[in-house]
Structure formats: C-alpha cells, structure tokens
Tab-separated table of C-alpha atoms and ligand atoms in Angstrom:
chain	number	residue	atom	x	y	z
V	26	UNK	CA	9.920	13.280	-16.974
V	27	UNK	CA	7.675	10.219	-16.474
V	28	UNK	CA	8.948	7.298	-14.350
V	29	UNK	CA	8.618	4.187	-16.742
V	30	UNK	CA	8.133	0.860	-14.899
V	31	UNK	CA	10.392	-2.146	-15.454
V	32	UNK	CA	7.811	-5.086	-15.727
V	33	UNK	CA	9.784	-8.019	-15.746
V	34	UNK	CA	8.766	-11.361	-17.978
V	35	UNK	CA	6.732	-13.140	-15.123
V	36	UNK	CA	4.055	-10.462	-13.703
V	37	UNK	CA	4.500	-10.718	-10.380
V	38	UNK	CA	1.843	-8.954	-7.877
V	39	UNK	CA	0.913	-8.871	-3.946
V	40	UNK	CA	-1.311	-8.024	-1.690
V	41	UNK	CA	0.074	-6.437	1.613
V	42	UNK	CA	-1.991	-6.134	4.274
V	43	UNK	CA	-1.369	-4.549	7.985
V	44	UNK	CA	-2.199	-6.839	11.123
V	45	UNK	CA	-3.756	-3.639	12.845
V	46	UNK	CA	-7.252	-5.782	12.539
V	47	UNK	CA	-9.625	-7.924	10.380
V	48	UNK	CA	-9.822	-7.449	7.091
V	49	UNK	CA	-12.930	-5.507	6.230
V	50	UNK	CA	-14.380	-4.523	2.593
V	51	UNK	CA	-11.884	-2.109	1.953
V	52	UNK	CA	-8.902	-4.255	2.480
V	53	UNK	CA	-11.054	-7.351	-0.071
V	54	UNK	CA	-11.213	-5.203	-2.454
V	55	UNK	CA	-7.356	-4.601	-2.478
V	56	UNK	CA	-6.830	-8.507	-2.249
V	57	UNK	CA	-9.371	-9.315	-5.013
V	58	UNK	CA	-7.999	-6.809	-7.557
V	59	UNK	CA	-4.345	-7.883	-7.169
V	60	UNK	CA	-5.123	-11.086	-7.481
V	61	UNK	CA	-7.224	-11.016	-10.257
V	62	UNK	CA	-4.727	-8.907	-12.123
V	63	UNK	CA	-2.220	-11.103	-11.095
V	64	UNK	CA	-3.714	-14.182	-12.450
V	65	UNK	CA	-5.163	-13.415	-15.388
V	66	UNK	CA	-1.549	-11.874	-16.410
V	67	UNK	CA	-0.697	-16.020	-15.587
V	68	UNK	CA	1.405	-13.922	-12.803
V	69	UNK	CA	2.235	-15.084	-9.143
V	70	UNK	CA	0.600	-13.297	-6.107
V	71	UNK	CA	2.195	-12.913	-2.726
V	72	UNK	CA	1.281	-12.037	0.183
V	73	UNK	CA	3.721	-9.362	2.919
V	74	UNK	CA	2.642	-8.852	6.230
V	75	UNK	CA	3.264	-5.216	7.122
V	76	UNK	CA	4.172	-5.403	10.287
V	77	UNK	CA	6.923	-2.626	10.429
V	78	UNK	CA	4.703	-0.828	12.777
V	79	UNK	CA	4.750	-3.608	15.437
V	80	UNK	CA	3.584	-1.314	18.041
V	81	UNK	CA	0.069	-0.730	16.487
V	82	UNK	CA	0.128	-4.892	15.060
V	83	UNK	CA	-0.935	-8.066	16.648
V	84	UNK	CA	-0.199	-11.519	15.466
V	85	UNK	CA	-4.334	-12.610	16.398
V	86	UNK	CA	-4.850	-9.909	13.928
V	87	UNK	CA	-2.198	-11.907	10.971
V	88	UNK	CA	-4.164	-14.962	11.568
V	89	UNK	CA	-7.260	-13.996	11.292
V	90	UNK	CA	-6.394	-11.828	7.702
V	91	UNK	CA	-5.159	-15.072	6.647
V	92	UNK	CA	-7.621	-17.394	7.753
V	93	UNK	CA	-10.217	-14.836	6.048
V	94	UNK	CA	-8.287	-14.778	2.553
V	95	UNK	CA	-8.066	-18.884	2.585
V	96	UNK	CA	-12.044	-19.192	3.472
V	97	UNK	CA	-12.567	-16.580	0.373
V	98	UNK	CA	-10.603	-18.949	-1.805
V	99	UNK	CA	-7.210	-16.839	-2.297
V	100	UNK	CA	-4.309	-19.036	-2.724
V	101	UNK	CA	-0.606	-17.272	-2.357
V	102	UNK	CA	2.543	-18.346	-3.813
V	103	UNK	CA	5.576	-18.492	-1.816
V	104	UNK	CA	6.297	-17.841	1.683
V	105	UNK	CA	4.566	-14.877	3.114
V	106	UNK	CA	7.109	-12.364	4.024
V	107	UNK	CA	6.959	-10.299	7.504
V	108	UNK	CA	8.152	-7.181	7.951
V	109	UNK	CA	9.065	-7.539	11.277
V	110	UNK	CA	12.080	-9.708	10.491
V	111	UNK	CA	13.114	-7.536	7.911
V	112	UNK	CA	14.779	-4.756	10.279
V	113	UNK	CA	18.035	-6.164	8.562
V	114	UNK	CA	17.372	-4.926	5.235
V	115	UNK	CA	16.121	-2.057	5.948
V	116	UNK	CA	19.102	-0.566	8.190
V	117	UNK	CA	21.267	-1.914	4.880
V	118	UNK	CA	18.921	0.402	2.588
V	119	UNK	CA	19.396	3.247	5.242
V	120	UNK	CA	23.544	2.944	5.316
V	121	UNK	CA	23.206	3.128	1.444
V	122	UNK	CA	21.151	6.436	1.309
V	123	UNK	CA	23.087	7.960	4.397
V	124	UNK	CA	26.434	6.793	1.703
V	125	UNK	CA	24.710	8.812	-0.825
V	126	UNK	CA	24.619	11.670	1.803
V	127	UNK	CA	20.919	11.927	1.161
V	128	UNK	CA	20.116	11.438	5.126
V	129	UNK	CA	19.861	13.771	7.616
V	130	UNK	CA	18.930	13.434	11.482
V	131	UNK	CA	16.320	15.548	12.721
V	132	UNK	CA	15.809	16.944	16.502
V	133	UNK	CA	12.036	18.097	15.600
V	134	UNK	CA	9.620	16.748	17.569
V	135	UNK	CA	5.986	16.771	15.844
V	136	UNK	CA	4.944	19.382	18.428
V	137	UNK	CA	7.779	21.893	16.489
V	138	UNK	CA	6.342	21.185	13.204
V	139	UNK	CA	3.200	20.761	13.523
V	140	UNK	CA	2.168	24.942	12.249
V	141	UNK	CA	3.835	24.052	9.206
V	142	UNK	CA	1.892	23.884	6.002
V	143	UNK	CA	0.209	20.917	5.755
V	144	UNK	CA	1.450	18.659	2.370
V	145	UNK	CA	-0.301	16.614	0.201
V	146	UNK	CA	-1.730	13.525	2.852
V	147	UNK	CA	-2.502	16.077	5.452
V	148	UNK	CA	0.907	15.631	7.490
V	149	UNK	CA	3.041	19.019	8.020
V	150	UNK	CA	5.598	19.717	5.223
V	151	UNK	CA	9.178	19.872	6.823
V	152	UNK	CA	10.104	23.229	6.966
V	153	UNK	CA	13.844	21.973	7.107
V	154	UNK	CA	15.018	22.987	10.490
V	155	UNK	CA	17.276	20.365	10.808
V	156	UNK	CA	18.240	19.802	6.515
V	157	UNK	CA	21.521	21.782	6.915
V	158	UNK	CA	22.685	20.962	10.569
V	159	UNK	CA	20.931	20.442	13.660
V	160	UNK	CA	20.246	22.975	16.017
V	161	UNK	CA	22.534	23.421	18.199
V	162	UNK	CA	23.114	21.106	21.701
V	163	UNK	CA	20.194	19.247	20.230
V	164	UNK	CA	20.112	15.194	19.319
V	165	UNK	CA	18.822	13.921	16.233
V	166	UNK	CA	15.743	11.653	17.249
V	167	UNK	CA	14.771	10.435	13.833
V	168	UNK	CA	16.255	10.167	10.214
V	169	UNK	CA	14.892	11.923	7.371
V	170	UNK	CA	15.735	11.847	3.716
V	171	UNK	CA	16.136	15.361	1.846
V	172	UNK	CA	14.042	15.416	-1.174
V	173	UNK	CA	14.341	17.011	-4.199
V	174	UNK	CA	12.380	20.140	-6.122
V	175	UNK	CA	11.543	18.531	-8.873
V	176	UNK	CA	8.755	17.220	-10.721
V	177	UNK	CA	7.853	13.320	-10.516
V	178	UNK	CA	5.423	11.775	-12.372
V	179	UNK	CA	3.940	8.274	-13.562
V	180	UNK	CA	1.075	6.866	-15.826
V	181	UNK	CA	-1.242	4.880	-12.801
V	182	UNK	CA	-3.089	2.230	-14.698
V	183	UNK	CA	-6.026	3.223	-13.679
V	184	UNK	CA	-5.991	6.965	-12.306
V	185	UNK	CA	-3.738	8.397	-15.136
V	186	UNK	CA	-0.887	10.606	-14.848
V	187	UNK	CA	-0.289	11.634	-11.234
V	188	UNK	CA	2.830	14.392	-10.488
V	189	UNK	CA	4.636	15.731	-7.538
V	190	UNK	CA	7.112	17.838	-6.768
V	191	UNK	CA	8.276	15.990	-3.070
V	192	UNK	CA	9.874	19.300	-2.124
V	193	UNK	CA	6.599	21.261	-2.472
V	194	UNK	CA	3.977	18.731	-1.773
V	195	UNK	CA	5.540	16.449	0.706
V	196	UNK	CA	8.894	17.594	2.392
V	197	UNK	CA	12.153	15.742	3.645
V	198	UNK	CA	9.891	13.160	5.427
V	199	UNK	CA	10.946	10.382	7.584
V	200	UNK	CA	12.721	7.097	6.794
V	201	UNK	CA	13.496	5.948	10.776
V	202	UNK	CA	11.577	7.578	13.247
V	203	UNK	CA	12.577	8.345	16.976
V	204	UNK	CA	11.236	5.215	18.389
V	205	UNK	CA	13.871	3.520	16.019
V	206	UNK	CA	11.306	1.841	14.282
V	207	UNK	CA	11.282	2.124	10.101
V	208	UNK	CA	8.427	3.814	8.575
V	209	UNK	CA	5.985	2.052	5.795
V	210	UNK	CA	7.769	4.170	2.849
V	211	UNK	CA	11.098	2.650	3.316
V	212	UNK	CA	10.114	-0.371	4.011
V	213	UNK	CA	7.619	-1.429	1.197
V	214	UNK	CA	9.993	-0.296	-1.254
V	215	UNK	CA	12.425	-2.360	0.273
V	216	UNK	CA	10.336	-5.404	0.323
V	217	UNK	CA	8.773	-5.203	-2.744
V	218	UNK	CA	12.186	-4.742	-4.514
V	219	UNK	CA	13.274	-8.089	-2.778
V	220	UNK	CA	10.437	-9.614	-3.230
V	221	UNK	CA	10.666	-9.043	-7.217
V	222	UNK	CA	7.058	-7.559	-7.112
V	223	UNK	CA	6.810	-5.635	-10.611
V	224	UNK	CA	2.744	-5.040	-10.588
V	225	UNK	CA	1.446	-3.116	-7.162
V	226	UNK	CA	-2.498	-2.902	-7.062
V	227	UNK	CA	-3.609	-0.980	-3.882
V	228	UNK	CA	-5.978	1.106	-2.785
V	229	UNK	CA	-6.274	4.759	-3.796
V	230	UNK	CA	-5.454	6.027	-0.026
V	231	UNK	CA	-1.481	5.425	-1.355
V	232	UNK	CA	-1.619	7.203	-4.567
V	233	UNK	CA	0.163	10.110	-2.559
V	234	UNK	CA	2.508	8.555	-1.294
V	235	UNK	CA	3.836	6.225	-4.762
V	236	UNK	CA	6.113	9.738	-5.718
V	237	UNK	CA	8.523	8.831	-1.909
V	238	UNK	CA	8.140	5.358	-3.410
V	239	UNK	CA	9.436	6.294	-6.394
V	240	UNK	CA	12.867	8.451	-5.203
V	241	UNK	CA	13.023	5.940	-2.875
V	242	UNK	CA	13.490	3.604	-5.806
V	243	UNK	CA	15.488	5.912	-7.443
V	244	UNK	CA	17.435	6.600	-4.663
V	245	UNK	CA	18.399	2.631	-3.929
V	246	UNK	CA	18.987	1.642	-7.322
V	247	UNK	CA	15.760	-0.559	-7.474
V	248	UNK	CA	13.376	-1.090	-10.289
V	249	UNK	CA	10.238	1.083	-10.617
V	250	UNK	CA	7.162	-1.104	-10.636
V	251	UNK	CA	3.817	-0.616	-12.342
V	252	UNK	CA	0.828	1.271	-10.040
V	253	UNK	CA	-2.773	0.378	-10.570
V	254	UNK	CA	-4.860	2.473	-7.489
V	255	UNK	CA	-8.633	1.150	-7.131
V	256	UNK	CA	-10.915	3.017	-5.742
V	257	UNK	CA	-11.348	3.462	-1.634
V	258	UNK	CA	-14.420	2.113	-0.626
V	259	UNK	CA	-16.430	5.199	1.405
V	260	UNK	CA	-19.249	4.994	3.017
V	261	UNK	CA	-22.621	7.291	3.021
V	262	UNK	CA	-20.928	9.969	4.944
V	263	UNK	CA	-17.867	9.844	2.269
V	264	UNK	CA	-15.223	8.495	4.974
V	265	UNK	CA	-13.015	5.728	4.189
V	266	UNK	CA	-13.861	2.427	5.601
V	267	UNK	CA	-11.527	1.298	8.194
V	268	UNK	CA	-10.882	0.290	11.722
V	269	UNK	CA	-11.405	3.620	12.737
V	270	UNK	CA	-15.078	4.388	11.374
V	271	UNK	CA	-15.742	0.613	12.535
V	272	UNK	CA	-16.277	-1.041	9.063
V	273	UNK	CA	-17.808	-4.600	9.673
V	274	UNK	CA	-15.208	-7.356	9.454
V	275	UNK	CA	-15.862	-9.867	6.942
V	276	UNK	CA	-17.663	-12.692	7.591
V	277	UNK	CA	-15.422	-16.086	7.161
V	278	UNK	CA	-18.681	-18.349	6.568
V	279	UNK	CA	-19.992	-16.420	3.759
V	280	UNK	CA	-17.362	-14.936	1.335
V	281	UNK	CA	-20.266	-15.233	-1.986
V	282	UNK	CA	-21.852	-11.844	-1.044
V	283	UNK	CA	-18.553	-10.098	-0.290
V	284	UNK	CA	-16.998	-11.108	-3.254
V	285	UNK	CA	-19.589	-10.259	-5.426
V	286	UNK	CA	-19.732	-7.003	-3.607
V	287	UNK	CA	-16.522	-5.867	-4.487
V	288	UNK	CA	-16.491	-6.738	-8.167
V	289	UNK	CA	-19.149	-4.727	-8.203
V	290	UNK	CA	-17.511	-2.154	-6.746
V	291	UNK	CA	-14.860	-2.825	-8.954
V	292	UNK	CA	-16.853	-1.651	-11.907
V	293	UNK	CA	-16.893	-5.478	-13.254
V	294	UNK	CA	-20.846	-5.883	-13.777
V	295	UNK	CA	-20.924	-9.475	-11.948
V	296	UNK	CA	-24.744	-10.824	-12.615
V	297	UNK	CA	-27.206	-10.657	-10.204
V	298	UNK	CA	-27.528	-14.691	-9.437
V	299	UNK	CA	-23.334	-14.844	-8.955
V	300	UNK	CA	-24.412	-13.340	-5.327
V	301	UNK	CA	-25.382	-16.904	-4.605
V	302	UNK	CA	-23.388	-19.106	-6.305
V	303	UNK	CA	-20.621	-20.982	-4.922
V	304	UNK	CA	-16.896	-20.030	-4.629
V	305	UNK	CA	-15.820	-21.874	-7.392
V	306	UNK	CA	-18.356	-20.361	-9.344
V	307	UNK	CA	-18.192	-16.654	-7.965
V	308	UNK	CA	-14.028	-16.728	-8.830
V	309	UNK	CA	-14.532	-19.088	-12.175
V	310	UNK	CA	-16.782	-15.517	-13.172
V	311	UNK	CA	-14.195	-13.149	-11.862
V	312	UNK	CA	-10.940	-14.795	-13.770
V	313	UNK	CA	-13.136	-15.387	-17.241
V	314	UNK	CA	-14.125	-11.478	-16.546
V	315	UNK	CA	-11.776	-9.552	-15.082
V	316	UNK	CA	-10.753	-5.892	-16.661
V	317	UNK	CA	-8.743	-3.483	-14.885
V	318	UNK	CA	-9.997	-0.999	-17.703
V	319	UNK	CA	-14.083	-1.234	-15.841
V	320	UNK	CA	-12.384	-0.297	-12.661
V	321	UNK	CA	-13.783	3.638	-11.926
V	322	UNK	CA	-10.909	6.151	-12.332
V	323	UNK	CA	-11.873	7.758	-9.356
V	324	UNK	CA	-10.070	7.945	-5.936
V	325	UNK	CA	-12.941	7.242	-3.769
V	326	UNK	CA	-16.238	5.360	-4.763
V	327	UNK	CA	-19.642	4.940	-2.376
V	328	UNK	CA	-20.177	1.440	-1.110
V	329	UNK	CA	-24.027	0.947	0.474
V	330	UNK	CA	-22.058	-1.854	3.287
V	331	UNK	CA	-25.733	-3.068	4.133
V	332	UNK	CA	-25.713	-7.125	3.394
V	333	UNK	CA	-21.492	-7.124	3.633
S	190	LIG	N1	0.074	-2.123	4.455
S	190	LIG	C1	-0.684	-1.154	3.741
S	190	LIG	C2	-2.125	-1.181	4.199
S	190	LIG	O1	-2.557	-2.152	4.796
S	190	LIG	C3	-0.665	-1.400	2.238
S	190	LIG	C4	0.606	-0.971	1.668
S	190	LIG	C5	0.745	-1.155	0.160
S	190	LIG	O2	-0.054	-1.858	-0.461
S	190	LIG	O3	1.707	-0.607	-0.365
S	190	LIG	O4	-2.827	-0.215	3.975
C-alpha cells in the first residue's frame, strides 16, 4: 500500500542542516531547492538545526551555516529550532512507542553485529539477538524499535515510487543509542511533526532512510509529509561531496556563481549572463523559473566544483 501524504493548506517546507561544518555545494543545493519549492507554493520555509548528534556538532559551525544562508539571500520564517533542546520531546515520543510495546533494549555492541548482512545504507541488518529478550546477565545499552515485514512504499516527487520492506532491507534499528543520545530518525520525525513541516526537500543520500521515517510516523500517530529527493552532488570520482572528501566551503562574498551553479545542477537551465548578475537578480530568475519537474530523477548527478 502507498503511504499518501497529508499536505496541509499552507505548504510548509525546511531546510535542516547539521553544524558538523560549513555548508558546501551539496548542502546549497538542499537549501535552494526547499526554498524555492517552498516559495513559489507561497509556503513558509524554516530552518532546524540538527544538532541531536552534539558530540560530532559545534556552535562556530551553526553560525557560520547561517551567516552563509543570510549572505546568499535566504530569509527563514520563524524561530530556528535546535535539536539539542529538544531531548524533551523526544524521550515523550520514546515512552509512547515503548507504550505501544514496539521498543526493545539491545545489549549488542556494533562489534557483535557487525558480520551481519549489510541493509540497504550499508549499516548491518539486526539479526535480532536481543528482539525477544536479552541475553542473559547482559544490560541493554541502547533502544531499538522492532520493525515490521512488510512492504512500504511512497510516490517521491521527484524519484518515483520507492519501497521497502524495513524487516528485510533495514532491521530493528536504533531509536536511543548507548551513549543516551537520540539518533537522527527519531528525531527529525519528531521535529518536523512539531514543526508542522508538510513538504521535505532533501538530498537523495536520505531516500533510504524516508521508509523508518515513515513507521516512525505511523508508529507516533503523526502526519506523513510529502518527499521530493534532489540529486547528491558527486564529484569526478563519483563520491558525494562532503566534509569528508573535503568539498570547498562556500564562499560568503560571492554567492552569484554558487547559486547559479546549483540551479544548474538542478536541471533549471539558468542563462549564461545570470552567473554575474546580482542577488536580486540571480533569485528574481530562480522564483519566476523554478520547476521541481527539470530536477534529474536520478540519485546522484556529476558536479565539475571548479569556479564554486
Ligand atoms: N541533518 C541532515 C543533514 O544535514 C538532513 C536531514 C533531513 O533533511 O532530513 O544531512
């Protein structure tokens, strides 16, 4: 059966990056097609600091993503939520799944795992050691939630249809982990349900992991949004721009080039002389132009980062 999304009267979109650096290409691209979607649906678009992970963020890092997205013209609505104060809501969301007995605590550590097949995004699926009852004189160190076999699917506005089966592709995975931190799937669902966000736009790197969204969703009684995954900018060697394979930060005192850049990349044919025009003039193009429909159905698209 296919998930249908409840879309609400007032579109309302976001853009949630993770302080873990400076925003690069990959992450504009993310920003500009949320908020170009956004607005030209006369929606709102906020902005969520993802944060959950506050071992691997840095609040240098929060500044700078925002001082970058004011320089390149984006405007927010609202107050900008952190997930770091939101350990609250999140232990609520937990006591309602562990109510639904769909919680279990798990002894494993990723060393005792780690043989197991891997799943869809490369991680180990859970063989279940712990689903029934934990081993015994062991602790539980984390909390997972038991998933079920059956199939999930939902129309992706721009990759198509898109089904799992959580128990085959995935496993019971994680909701709390042993450092008693929350992971990113409970969280965002969390957050975006409070947060009344009915239109997600993200990169393509999450497509795998919108089916946990989903039973998530399912699971806490929350309303299914709408999923639109662009494209992850890769470069030459087909690997995924990001902190790790050093992609350039983004240059505050020229945001033209970049922008123009990735509405390129975003299939939306911006004209040559845009490149140098100013930033009134680069977004007045975008928001006359925008069309999620030119954005390439693919998961991954080439980006030559010479000139970013
Ligand atoms: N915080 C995630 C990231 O920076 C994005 C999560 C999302 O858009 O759902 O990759």
């Amino acid at each position: 059966m296919i998930i249908e999304p409840v879309i609400g009267a007032v579109y309302r979109g976001r853009f949630a990056p993770s302080p873990t650096g400076p925003l690069h290409f990959g992450s504009l691209v993310s920003a500009l097609g949320s908020y170009l979607d956004a607005k030209v649906h006369g929606g709102e678009w906020l902005v969520r600091i993802e944060d959950v992970d506050k071992l691997r963020c840095r609040p240098e890092h929060e500044a700078a993503i925002l001082r970058t997205l004011e320089r390149y013209g984006f405007r927010w609505d609202g107050a900008i939520m952190r997930q770091s104060e939101r350990t609250e809501a999140y232990r609520e969301a937990l006591e309602g799944l562990l109510r639904k007995a769909l919680i279990f605590g798990c002894s494993c550590t990723r060393k005792e795992i780690g043989d197991s097949t891997p799943g869809v995004d490369g991680a180990s699926i859970y063989p279940g050691i712990c689903r029934n009852s934990l081993p015994d004189g062991n602790k539980a160190r984390s909390c997972r939630i038991r998933v079920p076999d059956r199939d999930i699917s939902f129309v992706d506005e721009v990759q198509g249809v898109l089904t799992q089966n959580l128990a085959r592709d995935v496993g019971d995975f994680v909701v709390l982990r042993a450092d008693g931190l929350f992971t990113y799937q409970l969280a965002v669902v969390v957050d975006d349900a409070e947060q009344k966000v009915n239109h997600i736009v993200r990169g393509a790197d999450l497509l795998d992991s919108t089916p946990r969204q989903l039973f998530l969703q399912q699971s806490l009684g929350l309303p299914p949004p709408q999923y639109a995954h662009l494209p992850v900018a890769v470069n030459e060697a087909g690997k995924k721009l990001s902190k790790q394979t050093l992609a350039v930060p983004l240059i505050d005192e020229s945001p033209v080039p970049a922008l123009w850049q990735a509405l390129n990349f975003l299939g939306q044919h911006p004209p040559q002389e845009l490149g140098k025009a100013s930033l009134g003039e680069i977004w007045e193009w975008a928001m006359a132009h925008w069309s999620l429909s030119l954005v390439p159905k693919s998961r991954t698209a080439k980006i030559n980062s010479e000139g970013i």
